[in-house]
Amino acid sequence: MSLPASRRNSCRGVACGSRVSSECSARRRASSCSYFAPGAQSEDFSVSLSQPMFIITLRFLLAIDLWLSKRLGVCACEESPWGSIRPLVRLVEFSGHVIPWLIGAVYTLVRGESVAEQEIMLNLTLALLLDLLLVRLVKTLVRRRMPTQNRSDILSNFFVERYSFPSGHATRAAMCARFLLAQLVDAASMRVLVVGWAALVSLSRLLLARHYVTDVGFGLAMGYCQYSLVERLWVTWDCLQDLLLMRLRERLSMVYSGLWMADWKL
């Protein structure tokens, strides 16, 4: 009589153990795919009627921004609803990173066959550096925390920043798209591809839960305006040569004056 009872108890123990382990693994997957980083506090959007109307409106808009950003983060990790296409979305994301753009611009600048091509690549390189500077400045001033990243992502440990506002990929995509449309792309089909690429890069930041919607929206507007600044500060090849020659003459004159003073003292 005791043998069947012990068997039933052992079977129940195995079933309970497997159930507990499955629940723990599910909890681990959910925690690894949570939208906010571990230990990070969720934003408080509670309002009271005694607060100014501006504060109430701002908190309401931020709550909508957070809700919409969570809904769009469908590729945040492999267990997300669209986790199967996450590698493709990350490839689109990497196409908007500054490193391949800087390498391509500098390589084309060095290997350019004409002065006009080198001038365009020179200004594209300067525009990318200007974008890095301005985005870093705004992020340092605003200091908005980024949503959580997939900690198992090796590349995220190197490329993901602490602050979220604005999206550097969005600013770069908008600025580079406008730069290409104004300087290099003439065919209508290619113009559609450039605009589509900029939209996909910006959307990838939301699908991967890298940014909030307001980060990407402000980044697109900021990148669009940055090209206007690039146009105003456009550096021509002749102007660059004159500047380099002027600096070289100043250095030579300083060296010559130093040698003359040394000979005079002797």
Coordinates of N, CA, C and O in Angstrom, one line a residue, residues 38-218:
P38 N 16.9 47.0 -15.0 CA 16.8 46.6 -13.7 C 17.2 47.6 -12.7 O 18.3 48.2 -12.8
G39 N 16.3 47.9 -11.7 CA 16.7 48.9 -10.7 C 16.2 50.3 -11.1 O 16.3 51.2 -10.3
A40 N 15.9 50.5 -12.4 CA 15.4 51.8 -12.8 C 14.0 52.0 -12.3 O 13.1 51.1 -12.4
Q41 N 13.7 53.2 -11.9 CA 12.3 53.6 -11.5 C 11.5 54.1 -12.7 O 12.0 54.8 -13.5
S42 N 10.3 53.6 -12.7 CA 9.4 54.1 -13.7 C 9.0 55.6 -13.5 O 8.9 56.0 -12.3
E43 N 8.7 56.3 -14.5 CA 8.5 57.7 -14.4 C 7.1 57.9 -13.8 O 6.1 57.1 -14.0
D44 N 7.0 58.9 -13.0 CA 5.7 59.2 -12.3 C 5.0 60.3 -13.1 O 5.4 61.4 -13.2
F45 N 3.8 59.9 -13.6 CA 3.0 60.8 -14.4 C 1.7 61.2 -13.7 O 0.8 61.6 -14.3
S46 N 1.7 61.0 -12.3 CA 0.5 61.4 -11.6 C 0.4 62.9 -11.6 O 1.4 63.7 -11.5
V47 N -0.8 63.4 -11.7 CA -1.1 64.9 -11.7 C -2.2 65.2 -10.7 O -2.9 64.4 -10.3
S48 N -2.2 66.5 -10.4 CA -3.2 67.0 -9.5 C -3.8 68.3 -10.1 O -3.0 69.0 -10.9
L49 N -5.0 68.6 -9.8 CA -5.6 69.8 -10.4 C -5.0 71.1 -9.9 O -5.2 72.2 -10.5
S50 N -4.2 71.0 -8.8 CA -3.5 72.2 -8.3 C -2.3 72.6 -9.1 O -1.8 73.7 -8.9
Q51 N -1.8 71.7 -9.9 CA -0.6 72.0 -10.7 C -1.0 72.9 -11.9 O -2.1 72.9 -12.4
P52 N 0.0 73.6 -12.4 CA -0.2 74.4 -13.6 C -0.6 73.6 -14.8 O -0.3 72.4 -14.9
M53 N -1.4 74.2 -15.7 CA -1.8 73.5 -16.9 C -0.7 73.0 -17.8 O -0.8 72.0 -18.4
F54 N 0.4 73.8 -17.8 CA 1.6 73.3 -18.6 C 2.1 72.0 -18.0 O 2.5 71.1 -18.8
I55 N 2.2 71.9 -16.7 CA 2.7 70.6 -16.1 C 1.8 69.5 -16.4 O 2.2 68.4 -16.7
I56 N 0.5 69.7 -16.3 CA -0.5 68.7 -16.5 C -0.4 68.2 -18.0 O -0.4 67.0 -18.3
T57 N -0.3 69.2 -18.9 CA -0.2 68.8 -20.3 C 1.1 68.0 -20.6 O 1.1 67.0 -21.4
L58 N 2.2 68.5 -20.0 CA 3.5 67.8 -20.3 C 3.5 66.4 -19.7 O 3.9 65.5 -20.4
R59 N 2.9 66.2 -18.5 CA 2.8 64.8 -18.0 C 1.9 63.9 -18.8 O 2.2 62.7 -19.0
F60 N 0.9 64.5 -19.3 CA -0.1 63.7 -20.2 C 0.6 63.3 -21.5 O 0.5 62.1 -21.9
L61 N 1.4 64.2 -22.1 CA 2.1 63.9 -23.3 C 3.2 62.9 -23.1 O 3.4 62.0 -23.9
L62 N 3.9 63.0 -21.9 CA 4.9 62.0 -21.6 C 4.3 60.6 -21.4 O 5.0 59.6 -21.7
A63 N 3.2 60.6 -20.7 CA 2.5 59.3 -20.5 C 2.1 58.6 -21.9 O 2.3 57.4 -22.1
I64 N 1.6 59.4 -22.8 CA 1.3 58.9 -24.1 C 2.6 58.5 -24.8 O 2.6 57.4 -25.5
D65 N 3.7 59.2 -24.7 CA 5.0 58.9 -25.3 C 5.4 57.5 -24.8 O 5.9 56.7 -25.5
L66 N 5.4 57.3 -23.4 CA 5.8 56.1 -22.8 C 4.9 54.9 -23.3 O 5.4 53.8 -23.6
W67 N 3.6 55.1 -23.3 CA 2.7 54.0 -23.8 C 2.9 53.6 -25.2 O 3.0 52.4 -25.5
L68 N 3.1 54.6 -26.1 CA 3.3 54.3 -27.5 C 4.7 53.7 -27.7 O 4.8 52.8 -28.6
S69 N 5.7 54.1 -27.0 CA 7.0 53.5 -27.1 C 7.0 52.1 -26.7 O 7.6 51.2 -27.3
K70 N 6.3 51.7 -25.6 CA 6.1 50.3 -25.2 C 5.4 49.5 -26.3 O 5.8 48.3 -26.5
R71 N 4.4 50.1 -26.9 CA 3.7 49.3 -27.9 C 4.5 49.1 -29.1 O 4.4 48.0 -29.8
L72 N 5.4 50.0 -29.5 CA 6.2 49.8 -30.7 C 7.5 49.0 -30.4 O 8.1 48.5 -31.4
G73 N 7.9 48.7 -29.2 CA 9.1 47.9 -28.9 C 8.8 46.4 -29.1 O 9.0 45.7 -28.1
V74 N 8.5 46.0 -30.3 CA 8.1 44.6 -30.5 C 9.3 43.7 -30.9 O 9.2 42.5 -31.1
C75 N 10.5 44.3 -31.0 CA 11.7 43.6 -31.3 C 12.8 43.8 -30.2 O 14.0 43.7 -30.4
A76 N 12.3 44.1 -29.0 CA 13.2 44.4 -27.9 C 14.1 43.3 -27.5 O 15.3 43.5 -27.1
C77 N 13.7 42.0 -27.7 CA 14.5 40.9 -27.4 C 13.9 39.7 -28.2 O 12.9 39.8 -28.9
E78 N 14.6 38.6 -28.1 CA 14.2 37.4 -28.9 C 12.8 36.9 -28.5 O 12.1 36.3 -29.4
E79 N 12.4 37.1 -27.3 CA 11.0 36.6 -26.9 C 9.9 37.6 -27.2 O 8.8 37.4 -26.8
S80 N 10.2 38.7 -27.8 CA 9.2 39.7 -28.1 C 8.3 39.2 -29.3 O 8.7 38.2 -29.9
P81 N 7.2 39.8 -29.5 CA 6.3 39.3 -30.5 C 6.9 39.2 -31.9 O 6.6 38.3 -32.7
W82 N 7.8 40.2 -32.3 CA 8.5 40.2 -33.5 C 10.0 39.9 -33.4 O 10.8 40.3 -34.1
G83 N 10.3 39.1 -32.4 CA 11.7 38.8 -32.1 C 12.4 38.0 -33.2 O 13.6 38.1 -33.2
S84 N 11.6 37.4 -34.0 CA 12.3 36.6 -35.1 C 13.0 37.5 -36.1 O 13.9 37.0 -36.8
I85 N 12.5 38.7 -36.3 CA 13.1 39.6 -37.3 C 14.1 40.6 -36.6 O 14.5 41.5 -37.2
R86 N 14.4 40.3 -35.4 CA 15.3 41.2 -34.6 C 16.7 41.4 -35.3 O 17.2 42.5 -35.4
P87 N 17.3 40.3 -35.8 CA 18.6 40.5 -36.5 C 18.5 41.4 -37.7 O 19.4 42.2 -38.0
L88 N 17.4 41.3 -38.5 CA 17.3 42.2 -39.6 C 17.1 43.6 -39.2 O 17.7 44.5 -39.8
V89 N 16.3 43.8 -38.1 CA 16.1 45.2 -37.6 C 17.5 45.8 -37.1 O 17.8 46.9 -37.3
R90 N 18.3 44.9 -36.5 CA 19.5 45.4 -36.0 C 20.5 45.7 -37.1 O 21.4 46.6 -37.0
L91 N 20.4 45.0 -38.2 CA 21.2 45.3 -39.4 C 20.8 46.7 -39.9 O 21.7 47.5 -40.3
V92 N 19.5 47.0 -40.0 CA 19.1 48.3 -40.4 C 19.6 49.4 -39.4 O 20.0 50.5 -39.8
E93 N 19.5 49.1 -38.1 CA 20.0 50.0 -37.1 C 21.5 50.3 -37.3 O 21.9 51.5 -37.2
F94 N 22.3 49.3 -37.6 CA 23.7 49.5 -37.7 C 24.1 50.3 -39.0 O 25.1 51.0 -39.0
S95 N 23.2 50.3 -40.0 CA 23.4 51.1 -41.2 C 23.4 52.6 -40.9 O 23.9 53.4 -41.7
G96 N 22.8 52.9 -39.8 CA 22.7 54.3 -39.4 C 23.7 54.7 -38.3 O 23.7 55.9 -37.8
H97 N 24.6 53.8 -38.0 CA 25.6 54.1 -37.0 C 26.7 55.0 -37.6 O 27.0 55.0 -38.8
V98 N 27.3 55.8 -36.7 CA 28.3 56.8 -37.2 C 29.6 56.2 -37.7 O 30.2 56.7 -38.6
I99 N 30.0 55.0 -37.2 CA 31.3 54.4 -37.6 C 31.3 54.1 -39.0 O 32.3 54.5 -39.7
P100 N 30.4 53.3 -39.6 CA 30.5 53.1 -41.1 C 30.3 54.3 -41.9 O 31.0 54.4 -43.0
W101 N 29.6 55.3 -41.5 CA 29.5 56.5 -42.2 C 30.8 57.3 -42.2 O 31.2 57.8 -43.3
L102 N 31.4 57.4 -41.1 CA 32.7 58.1 -41.0 C 33.8 57.4 -41.8 O 34.6 58.0 -42.6
I103 N 33.8 56.1 -41.7 CA 34.8 55.3 -42.5 C 34.6 55.5 -44.0 O 35.5 55.7 -44.8
G104 N 33.3 55.4 -44.4 CA 33.0 55.6 -45.9 C 33.4 57.0 -46.4 O 33.9 57.1 -47.5
A105 N 33.0 58.0 -45.5 CA 33.3 59.4 -46.0 C 34.8 59.7 -46.0 O 35.2 60.3 -47.0
V106 N 35.5 59.2 -45.1 CA 37.0 59.5 -45.1 C 37.6 58.7 -46.2 O 38.5 59.2 -46.9
Y107 N 37.2 57.5 -46.4 CA 37.8 56.7 -47.5 C 37.5 57.3 -48.9 O 38.5 57.4 -49.7
T108 N 36.3 57.8 -49.1 CA 36.0 58.4 -50.3 C 36.7 59.7 -50.5 O 37.1 60.2 -51.6
L109 N 36.9 60.4 -49.4 CA 37.7 61.7 -49.4 C 39.1 61.5 -49.8 O 39.7 62.2 -50.6
V110 N 39.7 60.4 -49.3 CA 41.1 60.2 -49.6 C 41.2 59.6 -51.0 O 42.2 60.0 -51.8
R111 N 40.3 58.8 -51.5 CA 40.4 58.1 -52.7 C 39.6 58.8 -53.8 O 39.5 58.3 -54.9
G112 N 39.1 60.0 -53.6 CA 38.3 60.7 -54.5 C 39.1 61.1 -55.8 O 40.3 61.5 -55.7
E113 N 38.4 61.0 -56.9 CA 39.1 61.2 -58.2 C 39.0 62.7 -58.7 O 39.7 63.1 -59.6
S114 N 38.0 63.4 -58.1 CA 37.8 64.8 -58.6 C 37.8 65.7 -57.4 O 37.5 65.3 -56.2
V115 N 38.0 67.0 -57.6 CA 38.0 68.0 -56.5 C 36.6 68.1 -56.0 O 36.4 68.3 -54.8
A116 N 35.6 68.1 -56.9 CA 34.2 68.2 -56.4 C 33.8 67.1 -55.5 O 33.1 67.3 -54.5
E117 N 34.2 65.9 -55.9 CA 33.9 64.7 -55.0 C 34.5 64.8 -53.7 O 33.9 64.5 -52.6
Q118 N 35.8 65.2 -53.7 CA 36.5 65.4 -52.4 C 35.9 66.5 -51.5 O 35.8 66.3 -50.3
E119 N 35.4 67.5 -52.2 CA 34.8 68.6 -51.4 C 33.5 68.2 -50.8 O 33.2 68.5 -49.6
I120 N 32.7 67.4 -51.5 CA 31.5 66.9 -50.9 C 31.7 65.9 -49.7 O 31.1 66.0 -48.7
M121 N 32.7 65.0 -49.9 CA 33.0 64.1 -48.8 C 33.6 64.8 -47.6 O 33.4 64.4 -46.5
L122 N 34.4 65.9 -47.9 CA 34.9 66.6 -46.8 C 33.8 67.2 -45.9 O 33.8 67.2 -44.7
N123 N 32.8 67.8 -46.6 CA 31.7 68.4 -45.9 C 30.8 67.4 -45.2 O 30.3 67.6 -44.1
L124 N 30.7 66.2 -45.8 CA 30.0 65.1 -45.2 C 30.7 64.7 -43.9 O 30.0 64.4 -42.9
T125 N 32.0 64.6 -43.9 CA 32.7 64.2 -42.7 C 32.6 65.3 -41.6 O 32.4 64.9 -40.5
L126 N 32.7 66.5 -42.0 CA 32.5 67.6 -41.0 C 31.1 67.6 -40.5 O 30.8 67.9 -39.3
A127 N 30.1 67.3 -41.4 CA 28.7 67.2 -40.9 C 28.5 66.1 -39.9 O 27.7 66.3 -38.9
L128 N 29.1 65.0 -40.1 CA 29.0 63.9 -39.2 C 29.6 64.2 -37.8 O 29.1 63.9 -36.8
L129 N 30.7 64.9 -37.9 CA 31.4 65.3 -36.6 C 30.5 66.4 -35.9 O 30.4 66.3 -34.7
L130 N 29.9 67.3 -36.7 CA 29.0 68.3 -36.1 C 27.8 67.6 -35.4 O 27.4 68.0 -34.3
D131 N 27.3 66.6 -36.1 CA 26.2 65.9 -35.6 C 26.5 65.2 -34.2 O 25.7 65.2 -33.3
L132 N 27.7 64.6 -34.2 CA 28.1 63.9 -32.9 C 28.2 64.9 -31.8 O 27.8 64.7 -30.7
L133 N 28.8 66.1 -32.1 CA 29.0 67.2 -31.1 C 27.6 67.7 -30.6 O 27.4 67.8 -29.4
L134 N 26.7 68.0 -31.5 CA 25.4 68.6 -31.1 C 24.6 67.6 -30.3 O 23.9 67.9 -29.3
V135 N 24.5 66.3 -30.8 CA 23.8 65.3 -30.1 C 24.3 65.0 -28.7 O 23.6 64.9 -27.7
R136 N 25.6 65.0 -28.6 CA 26.2 64.8 -27.3 C 25.9 66.0 -26.3 O 25.6 65.8 -25.1
L137 N 25.9 67.2 -26.9 CA 25.6 68.3 -26.0 C 24.2 68.3 -25.5 O 23.9 68.5 -24.3
V138 N 23.2 68.0 -26.4 CA 21.8 68.0 -26.0 C 21.6 66.8 -25.0 O 20.8 67.0 -24.0
K139 N 22.2 65.7 -25.3 CA 22.0 64.5 -24.3 C 22.5 64.9 -23.0 O 21.9 64.5 -21.9
T140 N 23.7 65.6 -22.9 CA 24.2 65.9 -21.6 C 23.4 66.9 -20.9 O 23.3 66.9 -19.7
L141 N 22.7 67.8 -21.6 CA 21.8 68.8 -21.0 C 20.5 68.2 -20.5 O 20.0 68.5 -19.4
V142 N 19.9 67.3 -21.3 CA 18.6 66.8 -21.0 C 18.7 65.6 -20.0 O 18.0 65.5 -19.0
R143 N 19.7 64.7 -20.2 CA 19.9 63.6 -19.3 C 18.7 62.7 -19.2 O 18.4 62.3 -18.0
R144 N 18.0 62.3 -20.2 CA 16.9 61.4 -20.1 C 17.4 60.0 -20.3 O 18.1 59.7 -21.2
R145 N 17.0 59.1 -19.4 CA 17.5 57.8 -19.3 C 16.9 57.0 -20.5 O 15.8 57.1 -20.9
M146 N 17.8 56.1 -21.1 CA 17.3 55.3 -22.2 C 16.5 54.1 -21.6 O 16.7 53.7 -20.5
P147 N 15.6 53.5 -22.5 CA 14.9 52.3 -22.1 C 16.0 51.2 -22.0 O 17.1 51.3 -22.4
T148 N 15.5 50.1 -21.4 CA 16.5 49.0 -21.1 C 16.9 48.4 -22.5 O 16.2 48.4 -23.5
Q149 N 18.1 47.9 -22.5 CA 18.6 47.2 -23.7 C 18.8 45.7 -23.3 O 18.8 45.3 -22.2
N150 N 18.8 44.9 -24.4 CA 19.1 43.4 -24.2 C 20.5 43.2 -23.7 O 21.4 43.4 -24.4
R151 N 20.6 42.8 -22.4 CA 22.0 42.7 -21.9 C 22.8 41.6 -22.5 O 24.0 41.5 -22.4
S152 N 22.1 40.6 -23.2 CA 22.9 39.6 -23.9 C 23.4 40.1 -25.2 O 24.1 39.3 -25.9
D153 N 23.1 41.3 -25.6 CA 23.6 41.9 -26.9 C 25.0 42.3 -26.7 O 25.3 43.2 -25.9
I154 N 26.0 41.7 -27.4 CA 27.4 42.0 -27.2 C 27.6 43.4 -27.7 O 28.3 44.3 -27.1
L155 N 27.1 43.7 -28.9 CA 27.3 45.1 -29.5 C 26.7 46.2 -28.7 O 27.2 47.3 -28.7
S156 N 25.6 45.9 -28.0 CA 25.0 46.9 -27.2 C 25.9 47.4 -26.0 O 25.8 48.6 -25.6
N157 N 26.7 46.5 -25.5 CA 27.6 46.9 -24.5 C 28.6 48.0 -24.9 O 29.2 48.7 -24.1
F158 N 28.9 48.0 -26.3 CA 29.9 49.0 -26.8 C 29.2 50.2 -27.4 O 29.8 51.3 -27.3
F159 N 28.0 50.1 -28.0 CA 27.5 51.2 -28.8 C 26.3 51.9 -28.1 O 26.0 53.0 -28.5
V160 N 25.7 51.3 -27.1 CA 24.5 51.9 -26.5 C 25.0 53.0 -25.4 O 25.9 52.7 -24.6
E161 N 24.4 54.1 -25.5 CA 24.7 55.2 -24.6 C 23.8 55.2 -23.4 O 22.8 54.5 -23.3
R162 N 24.1 56.1 -22.4 CA 23.3 56.1 -21.2 C 22.0 57.0 -21.4 O 21.0 56.7 -20.8
Y163 N 22.1 58.0 -22.2 CA 21.0 59.0 -22.3 C 20.3 58.8 -23.7 O 20.9 58.4 -24.6
S164 N 19.1 59.2 -23.7 CA 18.2 58.9 -24.8 C 17.8 60.0 -25.7 O 17.6 59.8 -26.9
F165 N 17.7 61.2 -25.1 CA 17.1 62.3 -25.9 C 18.2 63.3 -26.4 O 19.0 63.8 -25.6
P166 N 18.3 63.5 -27.7 CA 17.6 62.9 -28.8 C 18.2 61.6 -29.4 O 19.3 61.2 -28.9
S167 N 17.6 61.0 -30.3 CA 18.2 59.8 -30.9 C 19.2 60.2 -31.9 O 19.0 60.9 -32.9
G168 N 20.5 59.7 -31.7 CA 21.6 60.1 -32.6 C 21.4 59.4 -34.0 O 21.7 60.0 -35.0
H169 N 20.8 58.2 -34.0 CA 20.6 57.6 -35.3 C 19.5 58.4 -36.1 O 19.7 58.5 -37.3
A170 N 18.5 58.9 -35.4 CA 17.5 59.7 -36.1 C 18.1 61.0 -36.7 O 17.8 61.4 -37.8
T171 N 18.9 61.7 -35.9 CA 19.5 62.9 -36.4 C 20.4 62.7 -37.5 O 20.4 63.4 -38.5
R172 N 21.2 61.6 -37.4 CA 22.1 61.2 -38.5 C 21.4 60.8 -39.8 O 21.8 61.2 -40.9
A173 N 20.3 60.0 -39.6 CA 19.6 59.6 -40.8 C 18.9 60.8 -41.5 O 19.0 60.8 -42.7
A174 N 18.3 61.7 -40.8 CA 17.7 62.8 -41.4 C 18.7 63.7 -42.1 O 18.5 64.2 -43.2
M175 N 19.8 64.0 -41.4 CA 20.9 64.9 -41.9 C 21.5 64.3 -43.2 O 21.7 64.9 -44.2
C176 N 21.9 63.0 -43.1 CA 22.5 62.3 -44.2 C 21.6 62.2 -45.4 O 22.0 62.3 -46.6
A177 N 20.3 61.9 -45.1 CA 19.3 61.8 -46.2 C 19.2 63.1 -46.9 O 19.2 63.2 -48.2
R178 N 19.1 64.2 -46.2 CA 19.0 65.5 -46.8 C 20.3 65.9 -47.5 O 20.2 66.5 -48.6
F179 N 21.4 65.5 -47.0 CA 22.7 65.8 -47.6 C 22.8 65.0 -49.0 O 23.1 65.6 -50.0
L180 N 22.4 63.7 -49.0 CA 22.5 63.0 -50.2 C 21.5 63.5 -51.2 O 21.8 63.5 -52.4
L181 N 20.3 63.8 -50.8 CA 19.3 64.4 -51.7 C 19.7 65.7 -52.4 O 19.4 65.9 -53.5
A182 N 20.5 66.5 -51.6 CA 20.9 67.8 -52.1 C 22.1 67.7 -53.0 O 22.3 68.5 -53.9
Q183 N 23.0 66.8 -52.7 CA 24.3 66.8 -53.3 C 24.6 65.7 -54.2 O 25.4 65.8 -55.2
L184 N 24.1 64.5 -54.0 CA 24.5 63.3 -54.8 C 23.4 62.6 -55.6 O 23.6 62.1 -56.6
V185 N 22.2 62.6 -55.0 CA 21.1 61.8 -55.6 C 20.2 62.6 -56.5 O 19.7 63.7 -56.0
D186 N 20.0 62.2 -57.7 CA 19.2 62.9 -58.7 C 18.0 62.1 -59.1 O 16.9 62.6 -59.3
A187 N 18.2 60.8 -59.3 CA 17.1 59.9 -59.8 C 16.0 59.8 -58.8 O 16.2 59.8 -57.5
A188 N 14.7 59.8 -59.3 CA 13.6 59.7 -58.4 C 13.5 58.4 -57.6 O 13.2 58.4 -56.4
S189 N 13.9 57.3 -58.2 CA 13.9 56.0 -57.5 C 14.9 56.0 -56.3 O 14.6 55.5 -55.2
M190 N 16.1 56.6 -56.6 CA 17.1 56.6 -55.5 C 16.7 57.6 -54.4 O 17.0 57.3 -53.2
R191 N 16.0 58.6 -54.7 CA 15.5 59.6 -53.7 C 14.5 58.9 -52.8 O 14.5 59.1 -51.6
V192 N 13.6 58.0 -53.4 CA 12.7 57.3 -52.6 C 13.4 56.3 -51.7 O 13.1 56.1 -50.5
L193 N 14.5 55.7 -52.2 CA 15.2 54.7 -51.4 C 15.9 55.4 -50.2 O 16.0 54.9 -49.1
V194 N 16.5 56.6 -50.4 CA 17.1 57.4 -49.4 C 16.2 57.8 -48.3 O 16.4 57.6 -47.1
V195 N 15.0 58.3 -48.7 CA 14.0 58.7 -47.7 C 13.5 57.4 -46.9 O 13.3 57.5 -45.7
G196 N 13.3 56.3 -47.6 CA 12.9 55.1 -47.0 C 13.9 54.6 -46.0 O 13.6 54.1 -44.9
W197 N 15.2 54.7 -46.4 CA 16.2 54.2 -45.5 C 16.2 55.0 -44.2 O 16.3 54.5 -43.1
A198 N 16.1 56.4 -44.3 CA 16.1 57.2 -43.1 C 14.9 56.9 -42.2 O 15.0 56.8 -41.0
A199 N 13.7 56.6 -42.8 CA 12.5 56.2 -42.0 C 12.7 54.9 -41.3 O 12.4 54.7 -40.2
L200 N 13.4 53.9 -42.1 CA 13.6 52.6 -41.5 C 14.6 52.6 -40.3 O 14.4 51.9 -39.3
V201 N 15.6 53.4 -40.5 CA 16.6 53.6 -39.4 C 16.0 54.2 -38.2 O 16.2 53.7 -37.0
S202 N 15.2 55.2 -38.3 CA 14.5 55.8 -37.2 C 13.5 54.8 -36.6 O 13.4 54.7 -35.3
L203 N 12.8 54.1 -37.4 CA 11.8 53.1 -36.9 C 12.5 52.0 -36.1 O 12.0 51.4 -35.2
S204 N 13.7 51.6 -36.6 CA 14.4 50.5 -35.9 C 14.7 50.8 -34.5 O 14.7 49.9 -33.6
R205 N 15.0 52.1 -34.2 CA 15.2 52.5 -32.8 C 14.0 52.3 -31.9 O 14.2 52.0 -30.7
L206 N 12.8 52.4 -32.5 CA 11.6 52.2 -31.7 C 11.3 50.7 -31.6 O 10.9 50.2 -30.5
L207 N 11.5 50.0 -32.7 CA 11.2 48.5 -32.6 C 12.1 47.8 -31.7 O 11.7 46.8 -31.0
L208 N 13.4 48.2 -31.6 CA 14.3 47.6 -30.7 C 14.3 48.2 -29.3 O 15.1 47.8 -28.4
A209 N 13.3 49.1 -29.0 CA 13.2 49.7 -27.7 C 14.4 50.4 -27.2 O 14.8 50.5 -26.1
R210 N 15.1 51.0 -28.2 CA 16.3 51.8 -27.8 C 15.9 53.2 -27.4 O 16.7 53.9 -26.6
H211 N 14.8 53.8 -27.9 CA 14.4 55.2 -27.7 C 12.9 55.3 -27.5 O 12.2 54.4 -27.8
Y212 N 12.5 56.4 -27.0 CA 11.1 56.8 -26.9 C 10.8 57.5 -28.2 O 11.6 57.9 -29.0
V213 N 9.5 57.6 -28.4 CA 9.0 58.2 -29.7 C 9.4 59.7 -29.8 O 9.8 60.1 -30.8
T214 N 9.4 60.4 -28.7 CA 9.8 61.8 -28.7 C 11.3 61.9 -29.0 O 11.7 62.9 -29.6
D215 N 12.1 61.0 -28.6 CA 13.5 61.0 -28.9 C 13.7 61.0 -30.4 O 14.5 61.7 -31.0
V216 N 13.0 60.0 -31.1 CA 13.2 59.9 -32.5 C 12.6 61.0 -33.3 O 13.2 61.6 -34.2
G217 N 11.4 61.5 -32.8 CA 10.8 62.6 -33.5 C 11.6 63.9 -33.4 O 11.8 64.6 -34.4
F218 N 12.1 64.2 -32.2 CA 13.0 65.4 -32.1 C 14.3 65.2 -32.9 O 14.9 66.1 -33.4

